[in-house]
Each structure stands twice: as C-alpha cells, then as structure tokens.
Amino acid sequence: MDKLPKRLVKKGRRLYGAVYTLPNGSQVYLAYRKLGEIFRAGKKSISEAVREGVAAWAIDEETLRERRLEGIKVVGVLCKESDDLWLAPLDKFFDTKFSKVMNYESRGGALQRYLPLKEFKRKTSVATP
C-alpha cells in the first residue's frame, strides 16, 4: 500500500487514515488502526468478541459521509501492527442490517458507525518486504 498514491485524512493534528488511488484509478479509504482498537462490546478479549459476533471496526460518521461524497465505494482498516487490510463496501456502514451507531460526542468523541468484522474481507500482510 505504501507505494500507491495517497491523500492523508486528518482532523487537526490527528491522522485518521488516507485515501489511496489504485492502479485502475479507483479510490479506497483506509482508516489507520491498531489491533487493540477492535470494538469488543464489553467483552474481555477480542477472541471472545469474535466468537460472540460483536467484534467490529468503527469509523466516524463524518469521515464516512465525506468519503461517500467523494464517490468512494470501498472503505477499510489498515492494521498498523500486522499490515492486515480489512475492506468493506462503504454502503454497509450506512445499512442498519449490518452496522450499529454509537454517539460519543458528549464525551469529546464523535458519532461512530460500527461494522462487524465478518462483513469485511481481510487480506493479511499487504505490505511488501
């Protein structure tokens, strides 16, 4: 992924991710996350959350809406520790059959959309040595 042209997505000093341009000209938004940032819905471990089907990646609503306005159809997460790539159609984040919404604005956060891990296509170690 590092060799592809990209446009960083920031809010203030915080780096959220980047929009990558693929060789075919299409674009994909990747949020930068660590494995420990997988939403666990109160479960003690990621493994437990995965077994119970509640493990999810979250992306803030504003970022998703901005990407949709740009015409981006695929979004995902680039796990910085493992270089794993998790991809999903952007529309699934807005479909209540698949996603959930949680509002953290009262605690200084943002409105977040959560999509379960099972809705993503995972590609392991996308970095090239």
PDB file of C-alpha atoms in Angstrom:
ATOM      1  CA  MET A   1       0.000   0.000   0.000  1.00  0.00           C
ATOM      2  CA  ASP A   2       2.917   2.334   0.713  1.00  0.00           C
ATOM      3  CA  LYS A   3       3.781   2.609  -2.988  1.00  0.00           C
ATOM      4  CA  LEU A   4       0.306   3.774  -4.013  1.00  0.00           C
ATOM      5  CA  PRO A   5      -0.520   7.483  -4.272  1.00  0.00           C
ATOM      6  CA  LYS A   6      -2.413   8.606  -1.192  1.00  0.00           C
ATOM      7  CA  ARG A   7      -4.088  11.651   0.324  1.00  0.00           C
ATOM      8  CA  LEU A   8      -3.937  11.820   4.099  1.00  0.00           C
ATOM      9  CA  VAL A   9      -7.177  12.350   6.026  1.00  0.00           C
ATOM     10  CA  LYS A  10      -6.611  14.454   9.150  1.00  0.00           C
ATOM     11  CA  LYS A  11      -8.670  16.387  11.662  1.00  0.00           C
ATOM     12  CA  GLY A  12      -6.485  18.953  13.329  1.00  0.00           C
ATOM     13  CA  ARG A  13      -3.318  17.114  14.257  1.00  0.00           C
ATOM     14  CA  ARG A  14      -4.947  13.684  14.374  1.00  0.00           C
ATOM     15  CA  LEU A  15      -4.268  11.410  11.401  1.00  0.00           C
ATOM     16  CA  TYR A  16      -7.354   9.275  10.683  1.00  0.00           C
ATOM     17  CA  GLY A  17      -6.168   7.422   7.590  1.00  0.00           C
ATOM     18  CA  ALA A  18      -5.718   8.012   3.881  1.00  0.00           C
ATOM     19  CA  VAL A  19      -7.469   7.800   0.541  1.00  0.00           C
ATOM     20  CA  TYR A  20      -5.406   5.538  -1.728  1.00  0.00           C
ATOM     21  CA  THR A  21      -5.603   5.624  -5.514  1.00  0.00           C
ATOM     22  CA  LEU A  22      -5.389   2.145  -7.010  1.00  0.00           C
ATOM     23  CA  PRO A  23      -3.701   1.414 -10.354  1.00  0.00           C
ATOM     24  CA  ASN A  24      -7.142   1.211 -12.048  1.00  0.00           C
ATOM     25  CA  GLY A  25      -7.931   4.769 -10.883  1.00  0.00           C
ATOM     26  CA  SER A  26     -10.485   3.833  -8.247  1.00  0.00           C
ATOM     27  CA  GLN A  27     -10.030   5.059  -4.706  1.00  0.00           C
ATOM     28  CA  VAL A  28     -10.315   3.382  -1.320  1.00  0.00           C
ATOM     29  CA  TYR A  29     -10.308   4.962   2.128  1.00  0.00           C
ATOM     30  CA  LEU A  30      -8.280   3.182   4.806  1.00  0.00           C
ATOM     31  CA  ALA A  31      -8.567   4.121   8.452  1.00  0.00           C
ATOM     32  CA  TYR A  32      -5.351   3.540  10.391  1.00  0.00           C
ATOM     33  CA  ARG A  33      -5.940   1.385  13.444  1.00  0.00           C
ATOM     34  CA  LYS A  34      -4.182  -0.897  15.904  1.00  0.00           C
ATOM     35  CA  LEU A  35      -5.486  -4.388  16.567  1.00  0.00           C
ATOM     36  CA  GLY A  36      -6.409  -3.381  20.116  1.00  0.00           C
ATOM     37  CA  GLU A  37      -8.867  -0.830  18.713  1.00  0.00           C
ATOM     38  CA  ILE A  38     -11.274  -3.528  17.548  1.00  0.00           C
ATOM     39  CA  PHE A  39     -14.583  -2.799  19.292  1.00  0.00           C
ATOM     40  CA  ARG A  40     -15.332  -5.636  21.726  1.00  0.00           C
ATOM     41  CA  ALA A  41     -18.764  -4.605  23.096  1.00  0.00           C
ATOM     42  CA  GLY A  42     -17.579  -5.043  26.668  1.00  0.00           C
ATOM     43  CA  LYS A  43     -16.069  -8.487  26.124  1.00  0.00           C
ATOM     44  CA  LYS A  44     -12.766  -9.217  27.882  1.00  0.00           C
ATOM     45  CA  SER A  45     -10.882 -10.207  24.746  1.00  0.00           C
ATOM     46  CA  ILE A  46     -11.035  -9.794  21.005  1.00  0.00           C
ATOM     47  CA  SER A  47     -11.321 -13.583  20.698  1.00  0.00           C
ATOM     48  CA  GLU A  48     -14.414 -13.615  22.898  1.00  0.00           C
ATOM     49  CA  ALA A  49     -15.944 -10.722  20.952  1.00  0.00           C
ATOM     50  CA  VAL A  50     -15.266 -12.511  17.650  1.00  0.00           C
ATOM     51  CA  ARG A  51     -16.818 -15.764  18.948  1.00  0.00           C
ATOM     52  CA  GLU A  52     -19.939 -13.883  20.024  1.00  0.00           C
ATOM     53  CA  GLY A  53     -20.152 -11.921  16.761  1.00  0.00           C
ATOM     54  CA  VAL A  54     -19.799  -8.472  18.335  1.00  0.00           C
ATOM     55  CA  ALA A  55     -16.230  -7.599  17.280  1.00  0.00           C
ATOM     56  CA  ALA A  56     -16.309  -4.621  14.911  1.00  0.00           C
ATOM     57  CA  TRP A  57     -14.263  -1.853  13.360  1.00  0.00           C
ATOM     58  CA  ALA A  58     -15.544   1.693  13.923  1.00  0.00           C
ATOM     59  CA  ILE A  59     -15.197   4.700  11.639  1.00  0.00           C
ATOM     60  CA  ASP A  60     -16.631   8.086  12.481  1.00  0.00           C
ATOM     61  CA  GLU A  61     -19.742   9.146  10.621  1.00  0.00           C
ATOM     62  CA  GLU A  62     -18.324  12.428   9.314  1.00  0.00           C
ATOM     63  CA  THR A  63     -15.372  10.686   7.684  1.00  0.00           C
ATOM     64  CA  LEU A  64     -17.679   8.124   6.064  1.00  0.00           C
ATOM     65  CA  ARG A  65     -20.021  10.825   4.736  1.00  0.00           C
ATOM     66  CA  GLU A  66     -17.110  12.810   3.298  1.00  0.00           C
ATOM     67  CA  ARG A  67     -15.786   9.713   1.516  1.00  0.00           C
ATOM     68  CA  ARG A  68     -19.240   8.943   0.126  1.00  0.00           C
ATOM     69  CA  LEU A  69     -19.496  12.496  -1.258  1.00  0.00           C
ATOM     70  CA  GLU A  70     -16.128  11.930  -2.953  1.00  0.00           C
ATOM     71  CA  GLY A  71     -17.584   8.872  -4.697  1.00  0.00           C
ATOM     72  CA  ILE A  72     -15.524   6.330  -2.783  1.00  0.00           C
ATOM     73  CA  LYS A  73     -17.246   2.938  -2.705  1.00  0.00           C
ATOM     74  CA  VAL A  74     -14.854   0.853  -0.592  1.00  0.00           C
ATOM     75  CA  VAL A  75     -13.505   1.681   2.845  1.00  0.00           C
ATOM     76  CA  GLY A  76     -11.458  -0.299   5.250  1.00  0.00           C
ATOM     77  CA  VAL A  77      -8.947  -0.519   8.018  1.00  0.00           C
ATOM     78  CA  LEU A  78      -5.201  -0.871   7.710  1.00  0.00           C
ATOM     79  CA  CYS A  79      -3.947  -2.531  10.873  1.00  0.00           C
ATOM     80  CA  LYS A  80      -0.623  -0.853  11.557  1.00  0.00           C
ATOM     81  CA  GLU A  81       0.901  -3.703  13.601  1.00  0.00           C
ATOM     82  CA  SER A  82       0.199  -6.584  11.235  1.00  0.00           C
ATOM     83  CA  ASP A  83      -0.274  -4.774   7.891  1.00  0.00           C
ATOM     84  CA  ASP A  84      -3.568  -6.643   7.554  1.00  0.00           C
ATOM     85  CA  LEU A  85      -6.143  -4.955   5.377  1.00  0.00           C
ATOM     86  CA  TRP A  86      -9.878  -5.144   6.132  1.00  0.00           C
ATOM     87  CA  LEU A  87     -12.153  -3.977   3.270  1.00  0.00           C
ATOM     88  CA  ALA A  88     -15.917  -3.469   3.055  1.00  0.00           C
ATOM     89  CA  PRO A  89     -18.373  -1.614   0.842  1.00  0.00           C
ATOM     90  CA  LEU A  90     -18.933   1.868   2.284  1.00  0.00           C
ATOM     91  CA  ASP A  91     -22.703   1.403   1.951  1.00  0.00           C
ATOM     92  CA  LYS A  92     -22.661  -1.391   4.553  1.00  0.00           C
ATOM     93  CA  PHE A  93     -21.679   1.184   7.199  1.00  0.00           C
ATOM     94  CA  PHE A  94     -24.954   3.018   6.481  1.00  0.00           C
ATOM     95  CA  ASP A  95     -27.134  -0.104   6.308  1.00  0.00           C
ATOM     96  CA  THR A  96     -28.760  -0.804   9.682  1.00  0.00           C
ATOM     97  CA  LYS A  97     -28.956  -4.524   8.822  1.00  0.00           C
ATOM     98  CA  PHE A  98     -25.177  -4.651   9.144  1.00  0.00           C
ATOM     99  CA  SER A  99     -23.954  -1.707  11.223  1.00  0.00           C
ATOM    100  CA  LYS A 100     -24.609  -0.020  14.541  1.00  0.00           C
ATOM    101  CA  VAL A 101     -24.257   3.620  15.529  1.00  0.00           C
ATOM    102  CA  MET A 102     -22.881   4.904  18.812  1.00  0.00           C
ATOM    103  CA  ASN A 103     -22.565   8.525  19.808  1.00  0.00           C
ATOM    104  CA  TYR A 104     -19.550   9.587  21.834  1.00  0.00           C
ATOM    105  CA  GLU A 105     -19.938  13.337  21.242  1.00  0.00           C
ATOM    106  CA  SER A 106     -20.919  14.000  24.877  1.00  0.00           C
ATOM    107  CA  ARG A 107     -17.568  12.512  25.934  1.00  0.00           C
ATOM    108  CA  GLY A 108     -15.468  14.521  23.484  1.00  0.00           C
ATOM    109  CA  GLY A 109     -15.644  11.869  20.762  1.00  0.00           C
ATOM    110  CA  ALA A 110     -17.708  11.573  17.622  1.00  0.00           C
ATOM    111  CA  LEU A 111     -20.681   9.747  16.160  1.00  0.00           C
ATOM    112  CA  GLN A 112     -19.301   6.326  15.176  1.00  0.00           C
ATOM    113  CA  ARG A 113     -20.546   3.605  12.857  1.00  0.00           C
ATOM    114  CA  TYR A 114     -19.557   0.033  13.737  1.00  0.00           C
ATOM    115  CA  LEU A 115     -19.380  -2.760  11.185  1.00  0.00           C
ATOM    116  CA  PRO A 116     -18.808  -6.342  12.421  1.00  0.00           C
ATOM    117  CA  LEU A 117     -15.552  -7.989  11.369  1.00  0.00           C
ATOM    118  CA  LYS A 118     -17.463 -10.689   9.487  1.00  0.00           C
ATOM    119  CA  GLU A 119     -18.653  -8.030   6.995  1.00  0.00           C
ATOM    120  CA  PHE A 120     -15.082  -7.234   5.947  1.00  0.00           C
ATOM    121  CA  LYS A 121     -12.860  -9.046   3.504  1.00  0.00           C
ATOM    122  CA  ARG A 122      -9.495  -9.487   5.212  1.00  0.00           C
ATOM    123  CA  LYS A 123      -6.181  -9.543   3.376  1.00  0.00           C
ATOM    124  CA  THR A 124      -3.206 -10.461   5.524  1.00  0.00           C
ATOM    125  CA  SER A 125       0.133  -8.662   5.371  1.00  0.00           C
ATOM    126  CA  VAL A 126      -0.433  -6.291   2.471  1.00  0.00           C
ATOM    127  CA  ALA A 127       2.971  -4.676   2.939  1.00  0.00           C
ATOM    128  CA  THR A 128       5.696  -5.752   0.583  1.00  0.00           C
ATOM    129  CA  PRO A 129       9.113  -6.531   2.082  1.00  0.00           C
TER     130      PRO A 129
END
